[in-house]
Each structure stands twice: as C-alpha cells, then as structure tokens.
Amino acid sequence: MKKGFILTLALSLALLSAFAQGQQEKGQQEKTKFTIWHYESANGAMGASWAEAMKQFQAKHPEVEIVYENKGFEQIRQTASMILNSDEAPDVMEYNKGNATAGMLSKQGLLTDLSEQAATYGWDKKLSPSLQTTCRYNSEGTMGSGKWYGVTNYGEYVMVYYNNDMFKKYNIPIPTTFAEMESAMAAFKAQGIIPLAMAGAEYPSQHLFYELALAKADRKMVNAYELYQGDFDFHNAAFTYAANKMVEWVKKGYIDKDCISLKAEDMGLQFTNGTAPIMVSGSWWYGRFANEITNFKWSIGLFPGNKLSPGSSGNIWVVPTKSKNKELAYDFINITLQPDVQALMGNAGGIPVAADISQIKDEKIKELINLFGKLNEEDGLAFYPDWPAAGFYDGLVSNLQNLLLGSQTVDQVLDSLNKAYQEGK
Amino acid sequence: MRERSKGYGIFLVPGFILLVIVIGIPFLMSLSVSFTKWTGVGKPEFVGLANYRSALADPIFWASFRNNLQLIFAITVIPTFIGLLLSVFLFDYVSDTLGTHTVNFFRTAYYLPQVLPVAIAGIVWGWILNPKQGALNSLLKLFGLGGLAQNWLGNPATALNSVMMIMIWFQIGYPLIIFMAGLQRVDPQVIEAAEVDGANWYQKFRIYVYMIRPELLVVVLTSMIYSLKLFSQIYVLTRGGPGTATMVPSYFAYQNFFEKTRVGYGSTVAMIMTVIIVILEVIFITCQSKMTDEGEY
Amino acid sequence: MHAQTKKKRITGKILTLILLTLIMVLMVFPFVVIITNSFKTAPDFAKNGPLTLPQPWSLQAIITFWTRVNYGQKLWNSFSISFSVAILAVLLSLLNSFALGIGKIKGTVGFLIVFVIANTLPQEVLVYPLYYMAKLVGLYDHQLSVIIIFTVIQSAFGTYLLSSAFQAFPRQLLEAATVDGCSKRQLLVKIVAPVSSSTLSVLFVFFFLWTWNEFFIPLVMLVSNAHQTVPIAISVTQGQHNMDMTAASASAFLGILPCIIFFVLFQRTLTKGITAGAIK
C-alpha cells in the first residue's frame, strides 16, 4: 500500500499545481500588463528589431509591465479566431496578412480599426500604397481598400538564389534575361546536374508557377486575381504559359520529377548542400543562408525578365478588438516603424519598409533590400498565389503535383484550379 | 448465465455524467452544425441536408474512404497479427531462454514508435524515404537493388503503400503491449498440461490466442476505429497527396474545418464517419458480448 | 544426446537474439536519426543533410531549444497533466468497468457502445464546443480543462478494455468473496483491482503516454506559453516558412526522453500479474 500512498501524493501535487497556476495569476494585478505576441524567431531580423522596440517602449512607459510571448506559428494559424474571441487575447500581436487570415478576422470583428491612428501617426505616408494593400481590408475582408486593420514592418519577396561557385565551375554566366536562364539550365543539365532545386509537397512549386505566370501578366491581372477587381480565369494566357513552361522544364530535366513529395526544407537542403545551383524562393531563406552556407559563394537576383514577382508586405501587427491597452498598442506599433528600429532589422538581414538605406552596413543585405525597393517602387509586388481563396494552398499543391507528374494535362489542371478558385473566393 | 446484480449501477454514475458533459454535448452541437453553413464565427446558416448531399456526391470524399479501407488493413490486420506472434514468442519462448530482462528490453524497443510525436516521425520518415538522398534508396543501391528505388511518397502508385508500411511500423507496439499484459492472466498450468500432452508450438499458440480473446477483440476494434480516424500521420507525411492518393476522411474534414473554414461541411463529413464507426462498433460489441457469454472461464 | 540438445539450445538462443535485434533496428532506426541530428550544428546540416553523423558534435541545438521555450516549465506542465489524467482515468475506468464488466448491469452493451463512441469522435468535432464551454466556466487557458477532457476521453477507452477483461474474470473468486460477506466496495478494492493490476498498469502507461503526446486539444485550450505542454513547444520549431531542422530534432529528442524514461520505469509493473495460482 506504500505505492498507493506515493501515487496519491504525486497526484495531489500534480493537481495542486494545475489549480495553483490559475490562482497565482489572479493575485498579481497591480501593474498594468501589456501583452505582445509574435512568432518570428527571437534571434532573426524581425525578432531582434522588435526586441529593440520593446526596450524603447519600456523606457517610454516604465510603469507598464511588458508580457512578451513568443508563439508558435502553428498555434496562431489554427486557433487565432478562438483566442481573439476570448479574454485571453493579447494587446498587440503579429498576424498573417491576406484575405484568408487578417481579412477573415477583420470581417469577424475581431480586429480594431486602425485608420485613425494610421493618419495621426503618419503610417499612411511611411508605407507605400503597394505595401498598404495588405494592411487594409474592406467589409468583405478583401485586402486593398477599406479600413486599416494591420501595420507592417517588413517586406518579403520571391527571387532567385544562385550558387556562384557552381556557375563558375562550369563557366556559365549568371543569367540576366529569361533566355539566359534557360540556356544556363540547359548547360547544367548537359553536365548531368539538375539545375532547379524544387519541392512539390509545399509552397515552392506554386511560387515558381506564379513567377512564370507573372512574366506574361500585368498589374490588372494581379488585381483581378487577388483583389477580385475584374474577371479572372485560370485559362488565361499567363497561367497557360506557366503551366506549359513547367511541363516543358520537367521534360527537359530542369525540374526533377521526384520533387513532388519533397518539402520546402528539402529544397533548401538541395541548394545548401550543392546539389542544385538555382533556387527560386523567398527572402525568408536569406538570413538562414547567410548563417549556414559556409562553403560556397552565392548571390541573389530578381527572376530574370519579370516586372512582377510574388511578394508583399511582411506579416502585420494587429490590435485585437479585445485588447485591453489599445493606446499602448498604437504606441508600440509606432515605435516599430521608427528609423533606428527599422535600420536594426535591415542590419540583421531583414527587409525593413521604412529604413534609411544608408544606415545598412552589409553590402549583400543592401542588395537584398534594394531589390525589394525596386519591386516596391515599380509596383511589382504581386502577393502570393494561394491568397485569393480559402484553402487554396492545398489545391495548388495537389494540382501542381498532378501537373509535374504528368498525370493530368495542362487543361485539366487549369480546369481544376479554376474551379477551386471560383468556389473558394 | 447473466446475473443482473443490483447496486453496481452507482459505480457508473461519475463516469457517465462526465461523458455526457465532455463528449455528449459537443457531439450534439456538432450534429446541429452539420446542418448549417458556417465559418466558425458569427451566425450559422441553416441548410438542412445540403451538406450531406454534397458529401455523398463528392469524389474526394469517396476516394478518402477507399484509401481508409486499405489503411484499415495496414493498421488493424497486420500489426495485430504480428503483435500476436511476437507477444506469444516473447512471453513463452524468449522469457524462458533469454530471461525476462531481455523480454522487457525488446518490448520497450518495439513500443518506442508509439512514443514518438507524430510530427517528428513524419519528418524523419520523409528523410528516410527521400527519393534522391534518403536512407532507404541509398540502402537499396548499396545492395545492388537500385532498380527498386522509388519516389516512395511522391508516386501516387506507391504513396499509399508507403504510408501503410509506416503505419505498420508505428502500430506494432500497441497490440504487443496489450497482448503481453493479457498473457499474464493465462493459467500456466493449462500450458504445462498442453506441453505434457505433446503440443507443438502452433497448438500452444492457439491456446494462448484463445485465452486472450478479450484483448484481441479490443485491439481489433480500437485499431479499426483508429484507422478510420487516422489524421496526424497523413497530415505530416503527405497532406493527402500526391493528388488524392493518400487522402483520408478525417484529413478531408480537417481541411474543411480549418483551412477552408467550411465548418458546416466539415462537421458533416465528421458525422458521416462517426455514423459508420458507430455501426461497426455496435456490431462488434454485440458480437463480443455474445461470445464472452458463451465462453467458459 | 545431452550435448546435441545443448547445442540446439544455444543456436536457438543466438538465432532468436539476431531476429529480435533485427526487428529492433527496424523499429528504432528513426530514433537514431533524430538523436544524431539533435547534436548537429545548423551549417553542418545544411551541408550534409540529415543522414550523416554530426561533424562536429554540438549541444547548441538542444540548449537553444531548451531556453527558447523554457522547456523545464513545459516538462512540468506535461507531467502534471499527463500524470493526473493517467491516475484519474484509470480510477474512472475501474469504476465504470466494475459496473459493466463485473456487475453486468442492465443495458451494459448500450453503455459500452456509448463509451466507445466517446473515444472515436474526431477531435475537430469536439474542439469548438469544448472551447465555448471552457470559456463559459472560466477554464479556458487553464490546465484543468485539459485534464478533465482527457480523463473522460482516455477513460472511455479504459472502460472498454477493462470491462472486456472483466468479462473473463474468474467468477469463482467473486462468488467465494460474496459468500464470505464481502461488500461491493470491498470486492472492488480487495479483489478485482489487485487481480487485474496488469491491465490497470497497461492503462496507466497508455494514458500517460497518450496524454503526453496529445497536441490538438491542448493547442486550443492552453493559450499562454506558461501553461503549454511539450508537444506544443516542439511545434514552435516549425515556423511559417522554415523549419529549423536541428532544433526540431533537438526538440523531438527532448520530448521523447521523458516518455522513454517513464516507460522504462513503469514497464516492470506491466509484468507483475497475479497468476491464476492466486485463485487457489
């Protein structure tokens, strides 16, 4: 019976601690608590600059206790509307931009309208109109117009990563036009190397698909596709071209057919371990590559020949309707847009939206930021292909898998994509 | 020989009340949602049987069920069978020849896959089955069987089978543990008597299996239900792809619930699955009760 | 004659060992992969991929993960939840099965069906209603909500398994005891529970491990980082675009270790059964 006694003791302890955790928090209520949530890695560019913002905020409001929680993306993604609909909602938090995420929450009345603050603090001047698209949502939850519900701090875009050493080894010039890109890939293939790192089980295939379509598209099509401003059909010239091009590249061996079961991480690995010299993906890899690639030279460039590229503002700061300290939240957001905080982000490898470029020290990072600036100024940010319809991400993944595999024709795939788009928007 | 004793009912009360609160109410709420169109926040819109009609006409829904049937085989039949063989082998032969510590050691090792968080297992299996650099294909090439190397998870023809193999790996520990616990109950004298009578291993095996019939039935039913509900492994390994090669009903429901925020439709799919599971259960448990009534213990 | 059987014995032993070890390698190989990757540095992984040995061996991933999610706290949360659920659910299963398996009350089959249904409902179905109910009673973001929910879910399985085992319970024991003037409570505590201790241990082990590895319901119910459990902490390594592989492996390694320790400690109870000799 000794065992029984120990068990009972352990159980009571366990239950007690579960109980206690509730009581403890009710006790400490003296200081105003300001809760901030984000889900970027703490030592990445965003995390670092936001930590600085928190420091400055604390200095400005010494009587406030900052409660900062670094969340997991999975939790926010899956339970955001549940949390924001409760008393556990934070005071300010990072959230995903887009109709399916921020748009949806704003439609559900879970986010505070920030239009007034945008004017007062001057955010509407600091952020270019292109970047503002993802900060404003109308009553249908569609981005591009309407009230301000979020404020962004950074940008992201899709470009091309090149393994310079491999290009040099085979005497292939880094492409500046689309034709040069294709001949470079042919040259690599002739050496028995599959040129393009790719993954078909996650987002990379759809980013490439979209990038190719954008070569033949214009802002009007993008707005029709993403913002529903006009008719859109997948059978148009741009996407038909893109689908055919991808099939062609698989046939020529530029894309490995076996990639359809690979995840984005696997694609990154193909690039970093020297298997594939070219990778078409986003700026979010940049910081990692800077840290992790130690044995070859690499560079970046916009997709050759494209005026438009997938890209947008980064995630946005939102103030939940149930936030208990809205004024403090507005102040915090404002601090994150201050030039010195933004410069910190740039120097840490991120892409700030309101920084003074002369304050960025590293040449390579300057290039990263400049390319984004170029896209931004020329109104070249075309957002992402899975945004327009709920659940479209999975539809794109599985349809492109069929395309790459050859188990469905281009027409069939475009049909299926179109159907999913029309139903989901 | 059923004695209806009085006074036992009271022991059921706490468990049953909790069950009603934690499971019953959500079940009823979900049932009512399945008759609506809803995005999870705001007011649901009543649509009657429309969701059910769409579901039954949805080809993805049916594809997911077909896949599920194959998975039942991989999750219920094979691991249970292997579990039976292994558990009797360990319990009877190995504990005599190599000692109980050895038995415990191997039993722990075989149960380990069940302990691994599914998300991580998915990543690791992705590495092992990687078509270019994965361990499996590398091993095949090493042994000169390079011709057999496949894109295991990426080829619709092999994707489901690969998932099945992984599920067998994952599942074996479960029946193993339950059966071995059940074998503790077996009266050793019965086995000794059989040995004295000159029974060979097969006949002894049959005796063992007969004695742990209750555990066997429980394992079969629960494994079947688990395979009908299978979700996390699909989510992590293939997301139902390539195409719909590995789509299963609960992943389909999940897509609708959370990714497409068609909560009404998602509830419908979940309800249909539940109905099927319940029918299976009713058949199973009723048979089980009849069987144990006739058995002599 | 003697030497021959002895030789047969030894070859038998060796063959058995080889067979068992082969099976073990198959079962355990993914774990080895995880462990090796937990000790890798990120550049090493980027260069060499997941299936090589670390060059160099480094504790960095493990330490970074531990501090990033305050792992010690997560360990305690997971432990207190899983342990409470395991004990409470075993107790509840015992009570329920006593009524159904031993007592065979009216409507047993019906009750069993209801209990099994409880275990079969997909969690997406349960989640929204439970979220609303938890908010209502103020248990949202509270570990008790998770404990209560899983006690019910696990005990549904436990009730089923245990009542099935009880249906095979030696009747003579019960009759003998009742004849001796045993009350139902005494029957439960002094006879039924001890005799079925191996099954109870199985339930205890299962419930602890299953609850430990639960992800979805704790994800929904436990909002603040301070209340969260190990599986949620592990998911933190999966970012929006990236997954830090060495961190993910380190998190997996740290996540499995307590389970393995628990299992090794408790599996001795799985082999302690009261043999049928006790009947006599």
GROMACS .gro file of N, CA, C and O in nm, chain B residues 196-273:
model
  312
  621VAL      N    1   0.280  -3.120  -2.176
  621VAL     CA    2   0.290  -3.260  -2.136
  621VAL      C    3   0.221  -3.349  -2.238
  621VAL      O    4   0.267  -3.459  -2.270
  622ASP      N    5   0.109  -3.297  -2.290
  622ASP     CA    6   0.035  -3.374  -2.390
  622ASP      C    7   0.104  -3.375  -2.525
  622ASP      O    8   0.052  -3.433  -2.620
  623GLY      N    9   0.219  -3.309  -2.535
  623GLY     CA   10   0.294  -3.315  -2.660
  623GLY      C   11   0.250  -3.212  -2.762
  623GLY      O   12   0.268  -3.231  -2.883
  624ALA      N   13   0.195  -3.099  -2.716
  624ALA     CA   14   0.151  -2.998  -2.813
  624ALA      C   15   0.271  -2.930  -2.877
  624ALA      O   16   0.370  -2.902  -2.811
  625ASN      N   17   0.263  -2.902  -3.007
  625ASN     CA   18   0.372  -2.828  -3.070
  625ASN      C   19   0.344  -2.678  -3.056
  625ASN      O   20   0.243  -2.637  -2.999
  626TRP      N   21   0.436  -2.598  -3.112
  626TRP     CA   22   0.424  -2.453  -3.087
  626TRP      C   23   0.295  -2.397  -3.144
  626TRP      O   24   0.235  -2.307  -3.087
  627TYR      N   25   0.251  -2.452  -3.256
  627TYR     CA   26   0.131  -2.398  -3.318
  627TYR      C   27   0.009  -2.420  -3.230
  627TYR      O   28  -0.075  -2.332  -3.213
  628GLN      N   29   0.004  -2.541  -3.170
  628GLN     CA   30  -0.111  -2.567  -3.085
  628GLN      C   31  -0.107  -2.484  -2.957
  628GLN      O   32  -0.209  -2.435  -2.909
  629LYS      N   33   0.014  -2.466  -2.906
  629LYS     CA   34   0.025  -2.379  -2.788
  629LYS      C   35  -0.018  -2.237  -2.823
  629LYS      O   36  -0.087  -2.169  -2.746
  630PHE      N   37   0.026  -2.196  -2.941
  630PHE     CA   38  -0.010  -2.061  -2.986
  630PHE      C   39  -0.161  -2.043  -2.988
  630PHE      O   40  -0.214  -1.942  -2.942
  631ARG      N   41  -0.229  -2.145  -3.039
  631ARG     CA   42  -0.375  -2.134  -3.046
  631ARG      C   43  -0.436  -2.125  -2.907
  631ARG      O   44  -0.534  -2.053  -2.886
  632ILE      N   45  -0.379  -2.195  -2.814
  632ILE     CA   46  -0.432  -2.186  -2.678
  632ILE      C   47  -0.417  -2.046  -2.624
  632ILE      O   48  -0.511  -1.988  -2.568
  633TYR      N   49  -0.297  -1.993  -2.643
  633TYR     CA   50  -0.272  -1.856  -2.595
  633TYR      C   51  -0.372  -1.759  -2.655
  633TYR      O   52  -0.430  -1.676  -2.586
  634VAL      N   53  -0.387  -1.770  -2.787
  634VAL     CA   54  -0.476  -1.676  -2.854
  634VAL      C   55  -0.618  -1.688  -2.799
  634VAL      O   56  -0.687  -1.590  -2.775
  635TYR      N   57  -0.658  -1.811  -2.775
  635TYR     CA   58  -0.792  -1.832  -2.722
  635TYR      C   59  -0.808  -1.765  -2.586
  635TYR      O   60  -0.910  -1.701  -2.557
  636MET      N   61  -0.704  -1.777  -2.503
  636MET     CA   62  -0.713  -1.723  -2.368
  636MET      C   63  -0.717  -1.571  -2.366
  636MET      O   64  -0.772  -1.511  -2.274
  637ILE      N   65  -0.656  -1.506  -2.467
  637ILE     CA   66  -0.658  -1.360  -2.463
  637ILE      C   67  -0.758  -1.304  -2.562
  637ILE      O   68  -0.743  -1.194  -2.614
  638ARG      N   69  -0.861  -1.381  -2.586
  638ARG     CA   70  -0.963  -1.334  -2.679
  638ARG      C   71  -1.018  -1.195  -2.647
  638ARG      O   72  -1.034  -1.114  -2.735
  639PRO      N   73  -1.045  -1.165  -2.520
  639PRO     CA   74  -1.097  -1.031  -2.493
  639PRO      C   75  -1.000  -0.922  -2.541
  639PRO      O   76  -1.043  -0.826  -2.606
  640GLU      N   77  -0.873  -0.938  -2.509
  640GLU     CA   78  -0.777  -0.837  -2.553
  640GLU      C   79  -0.771  -0.830  -2.705
  640GLU      O   80  -0.760  -0.722  -2.762
  641LEU      N   81  -0.779  -0.946  -2.767
  641LEU     CA   82  -0.773  -0.948  -2.913
  641LEU      C   83  -0.887  -0.868  -2.974
  641LEU      O   84  -0.868  -0.785  -3.063
  642LEU      N   85  -1.005  -0.890  -2.920
  642LEU     CA   86  -1.121  -0.818  -2.972
  642LEU      C   87  -1.106  -0.668  -2.950
  642LEU      O   88  -1.136  -0.588  -3.038
  643VAL      N   89  -1.060  -0.632  -2.832
  643VAL     CA   90  -1.042  -0.489  -2.804
  643VAL      C   91  -0.943  -0.427  -2.901
  643VAL      O   92  -0.967  -0.321  -2.956
  644VAL      N   93  -0.831  -0.498  -2.922
  644VAL     CA   94  -0.730  -0.444  -3.013
  644VAL      C   95  -0.786  -0.428  -3.153
  644VAL      O   96  -0.767  -0.325  -3.219
  645VAL      N   97  -0.859  -0.529  -3.199
  645VAL     CA   98  -0.913  -0.520  -3.336
  645VAL      C   99  -1.008  -0.402  -3.348
  645VAL      O  100  -0.999  -0.321  -3.441
  646LEU      N  101  -1.100  -0.392  -3.254
  646LEU     CA  102  -1.196  -0.283  -3.267
  646LEU      C  103  -1.128  -0.147  -3.256
  646LEU      O  104  -1.151  -0.057  -3.336
  647THR      N  105  -1.044  -0.130  -3.154
  647THR     CA  106  -0.983   0.002  -3.136
  647THR      C  107  -0.889   0.036  -3.251
  647THR      O  108  -0.882   0.152  -3.293
  648SER      N  109  -0.817  -0.063  -3.304
  648SER     CA  110  -0.731  -0.033  -3.418
  648SER      C  111  -0.814   0.008  -3.539
  648SER      O  112  -0.778   0.098  -3.613
  649MET      N  113  -0.926  -0.059  -3.555
  649MET     CA  114  -1.012  -0.025  -3.668
  649MET      C  115  -1.062   0.118  -3.654
  649MET      O  116  -1.061   0.196  -3.748
  650ILE      N  117  -1.102   0.152  -3.536
  650ILE     CA  118  -1.151   0.287  -3.514
  650ILE      C  119  -1.038   0.387  -3.535
  650ILE      O  120  -1.055   0.491  -3.597
  651TYR      N  121  -0.921   0.353  -3.484
  651TYR     CA  122  -0.807   0.442  -3.501
  651TYR      C  123  -0.777   0.462  -3.649
  651TYR      O  124  -0.748   0.573  -3.693
  652SER      N  125  -0.785   0.356  -3.726
  652SER     CA  126  -0.752   0.372  -3.867
  652SER      C  127  -0.859   0.452  -3.940
  652SER      O  128  -0.831   0.525  -4.033
  653LEU      N  129  -0.983   0.443  -3.895
  653LEU     CA  130  -1.087   0.524  -3.955
  653LEU      C  131  -1.069   0.671  -3.920
  653LEU      O  132  -1.110   0.759  -3.993
  654LYS      N  133  -1.005   0.696  -3.807
  654LYS     CA  134  -0.987   0.833  -3.763
  654LYS      C  135  -0.852   0.889  -3.802
  654LYS      O  136  -0.822   1.003  -3.771
  655LEU      N  137  -0.771   0.811  -3.869
  655LEU     CA  138  -0.632   0.848  -3.890
  655LEU      C  139  -0.614   0.987  -3.947
  655LEU      O  140  -0.674   1.022  -4.046
  656PHE      N  141  -0.533   1.064  -3.882
  656PHE     CA  142  -0.517   1.202  -3.928
  656PHE      C  143  -0.373   1.250  -3.925
  656PHE      O  144  -0.319   1.288  -4.028
  657SER      N  145  -0.313   1.253  -3.806
  657SER     CA  146  -0.186   1.323  -3.795
  657SER      C  147  -0.077   1.270  -3.887
  657SER      O  148   0.000   1.348  -3.941
  658GLN      N  149  -0.072   1.138  -3.905
  658GLN     CA  150   0.035   1.085  -3.990
  658GLN      C  151   0.017   1.132  -4.134
  658GLN      O  152   0.114   1.165  -4.202
  659ILE      N  153  -0.107   1.135  -4.181
  659ILE     CA  154  -0.132   1.183  -4.317
  659ILE      C  155  -0.096   1.331  -4.327
  659ILE      O  156  -0.034   1.376  -4.422
  660TYR      N  157  -0.134   1.405  -4.226
  660TYR     CA  158  -0.106   1.548  -4.226
  660TYR      C  159   0.042   1.573  -4.239
  660TYR      O  160   0.085   1.660  -4.314
  661VAL      N  161   0.120   1.494  -4.169
  661VAL     CA  162   0.263   1.520  -4.165
  661VAL      C  163   0.336   1.460  -4.285
  661VAL      O  164   0.430   1.518  -4.335
  662LEU      N  165   0.292   1.345  -4.332
  662LEU     CA  166   0.367   1.277  -4.437
  662LEU      C  167   0.334   1.327  -4.576
  662LEU      O  168   0.422   1.350  -4.657
  663THR      N  169   0.205   1.340  -4.607
  663THR     CA  170   0.170   1.365  -4.747
  663THR      C  171   0.063   1.471  -4.768
  663THR      O  172   0.036   1.510  -4.880
  664ARG      N  173   0.000   1.516  -4.660
  664ARG     CA  174  -0.113   1.608  -4.673
  664ARG      C  175  -0.219   1.553  -4.768
  664ARG      O  176  -0.286   1.628  -4.838
  665GLY      N  177  -0.232   1.424  -4.771
  665GLY     CA  178  -0.337   1.366  -4.855
  665GLY      C  179  -0.294   1.345  -4.999
  665GLY      O  180  -0.367   1.288  -5.079
  666GLY      N  181  -0.173   1.390  -5.033
  666GLY     CA  182  -0.130   1.381  -5.172
  666GLY      C  183  -0.043   1.259  -5.196
  666GLY      O  184  -0.031   1.175  -5.109
  667PRO      N  185   0.022   1.247  -5.312
  667PRO     CA  186   0.005   1.336  -5.425
  667PRO      C  187  -0.133   1.324  -5.488
  667PRO      O  188  -0.185   1.213  -5.499
  668GLY      N  189  -0.191   1.439  -5.524
  668GLY     CA  190  -0.328   1.434  -5.573
  668GLY      C  191  -0.416   1.397  -5.456
  668GLY      O  192  -0.416   1.461  -5.352
  669THR      N  193  -0.492   1.289  -5.471
  669THR     CA  194  -0.571   1.241  -5.356
  669THR      C  195  -0.529   1.100  -5.321
  669THR      O  196  -0.605   1.026  -5.259
  670ALA      N  197  -0.407   1.064  -5.355
  670ALA     CA  198  -0.364   0.925  -5.337
  670ALA      C  199  -0.368   0.881  -5.193
  670ALA      O  200  -0.386   0.763  -5.164
  671THR      N  201  -0.346   0.973  -5.100
  671THR     CA  202  -0.348   0.931  -4.960
  671THR      C  203  -0.449   1.011  -4.879
  671THR      O  204  -0.436   1.025  -4.758
  672MET      N  205  -0.549   1.063  -4.944
  672MET     CA  206  -0.650   1.140  -4.871
  672MET      C  207  -0.732   1.047  -4.783
  672MET      O  208  -0.766   0.936  -4.823
  673VAL      N  209  -0.761   1.092  -4.661
  673VAL     CA  210  -0.846   1.014  -4.573
  673VAL      C  211  -0.957   1.105  -4.518
  673VAL      O  212  -0.940   1.226  -4.514
  674PRO      N  213  -1.069   1.045  -4.476
  674PRO     CA  214  -1.183   1.127  -4.437
  674PRO      C  215  -1.150   1.231  -4.330
  674PRO      O  216  -1.196   1.345  -4.339
  675SER      N  217  -1.074   1.194  -4.227
  675SER     CA  218  -1.055   1.293  -4.122
  675SER      C  219  -0.967   1.407  -4.168
  675SER      O  220  -0.984   1.520  -4.123
  676TYR      N  221  -0.877   1.382  -4.261
  676TYR     CA  222  -0.798   1.494  -4.313
  676TYR      C  223  -0.887   1.582  -4.400
  676TYR      O  224  -0.875   1.703  -4.400
  677PHE      N  225  -0.975   1.517  -4.475
  677PHE     CA  226  -1.069   1.591  -4.558
  677PHE      C  227  -1.157   1.680  -4.470
  677PHE      O  228  -1.181   1.797  -4.501
  678ALA      N  229  -1.204   1.623  -4.359
  678ALA     CA  230  -1.285   1.702  -4.267
  678ALA      C  231  -1.204   1.819  -4.213
  678ALA      O  232  -1.251   1.932  -4.205
  679TYR      N  233  -1.080   1.791  -4.177
  679TYR     CA  234  -0.994   1.895  -4.122
  679TYR      C  235  -0.974   2.008  -4.221
  679TYR      O  236  -0.981   2.125  -4.187
  680GLN      N  237  -0.950   1.971  -4.348
  680GLN     CA  238  -0.932   2.075  -4.450
  680GLN      C  239  -1.052   2.167  -4.454
  680GLN      O  240  -1.040   2.288  -4.466
  681ASN      N  241  -1.168   2.106  -4.443
  681ASN     CA  242  -1.288   2.187  -4.449
  681ASN      C  243  -1.309   2.270  -4.324
  681ASN      O  244  -1.347   2.385  -4.329
  682PHE      N  245  -1.279   2.209  -4.210
  682PHE     CA  246  -1.297   2.280  -4.084
  682PHE      C  247  -1.209   2.402  -4.077
  682PHE      O  248  -1.251   2.512  -4.049
  683PHE      N  249  -1.080   2.376  -4.094
  683PHE     CA  250  -0.985   2.480  -4.059
  683PHE      C  251  -0.930   2.554  -4.177
  683PHE      O  252  -0.907   2.672  -4.169
  684GLU      N  253  -0.904   2.485  -4.285
  684GLU     CA  254  -0.839   2.557  -4.392
  684GLU      C  255  -0.939   2.625  -4.482
  684GLU      O  256  -0.919   2.735  -4.527
  685LYS      N  257  -1.049   2.559  -4.507
  685LYS     CA  258  -1.149   2.625  -4.590
  685LYS      C  259  -1.257   2.692  -4.507
  685LYS      O  260  -1.345   2.755  -4.563
  686THR      N  261  -1.248   2.678  -4.379
  686THR     CA  262  -1.349   2.729  -4.285
  686THR      C  263  -1.491   2.700  -4.331
  686THR      O  264  -1.579   2.782  -4.320
  687ARG      N  265  -1.508   2.578  -4.385
  687ARG     CA  266  -1.646   2.535  -4.412
  687ARG      C  267  -1.684   2.443  -4.296
  687ARG      O  268  -1.686   2.322  -4.310
  688VAL      N  269  -1.707   2.506  -4.183
  688VAL     CA  270  -1.725   2.429  -4.060
  688VAL      C  271  -1.846   2.337  -4.070
  688VAL      O  272  -1.846   2.225  -4.021
  689GLY      N  273  -1.950   2.386  -4.136
  689GLY     CA  274  -2.071   2.303  -4.150
  689GLY      C  275  -2.040   2.176  -4.228
  689GLY      O  276  -2.073   2.065  -4.186
  690TYR      N  277  -1.972   2.193  -4.340
  690TYR     CA  278  -1.942   2.079  -4.425
  690TYR      C  279  -1.846   1.984  -4.354
  690TYR      O  280  -1.860   1.862  -4.360
  691GLY      N  281  -1.747   2.043  -4.286
  691GLY     CA  282  -1.653   1.960  -4.211
  691GLY      C  283  -1.724   1.876  -4.107
  691GLY      O  284  -1.694   1.758  -4.090
  692SER      N  285  -1.818   1.939  -4.036
  692SER     CA  286  -1.895   1.864  -3.935
  692SER      C  287  -1.970   1.750  -4.000
  692SER      O  288  -1.982   1.641  -3.944
  693THR      N  289  -2.023   1.776  -4.119
  693THR     CA  290  -2.098   1.672  -4.189
  693THR      C  291  -2.011   1.551  -4.216
  693THR      O  292  -2.050   1.437  -4.189
  694VAL      N  293  -1.892   1.578  -4.272
  694VAL     CA  294  -1.802   1.467  -4.301
  694VAL      C  295  -1.770   1.391  -4.174
  694VAL      O  296  -1.773   1.267  -4.171
  695ALA      N  297  -1.743   1.466  -4.067
  695ALA     CA  298  -1.712   1.400  -3.940
  695ALA      C  299  -1.830   1.317  -3.892
  695ALA      O  300  -1.813   1.206  -3.840
  696MET      N  301  -1.950   1.368  -3.908
  696MET     CA  302  -2.070   1.295  -3.865
  696MET      C  303  -2.087   1.165  -3.942
  696MET      O  304  -2.117   1.061  -3.885
  697ILE      N  305  -2.067   1.173  -4.073
  697ILE     CA  306  -2.085   1.052  -4.154
  697ILE      C  307  -1.986   0.946  -4.107
  697ILE      O  308  -2.021   0.829  -4.091
  698MET      N  309  -1.861   0.990  -4.087
  698MET     CA  310  -1.761   0.895  -4.038
  698MET      C  311  -1.804   0.835  -3.905
  698MET      O  312  -1.792   0.715  -3.882
   0.00000   0.00000   0.00000
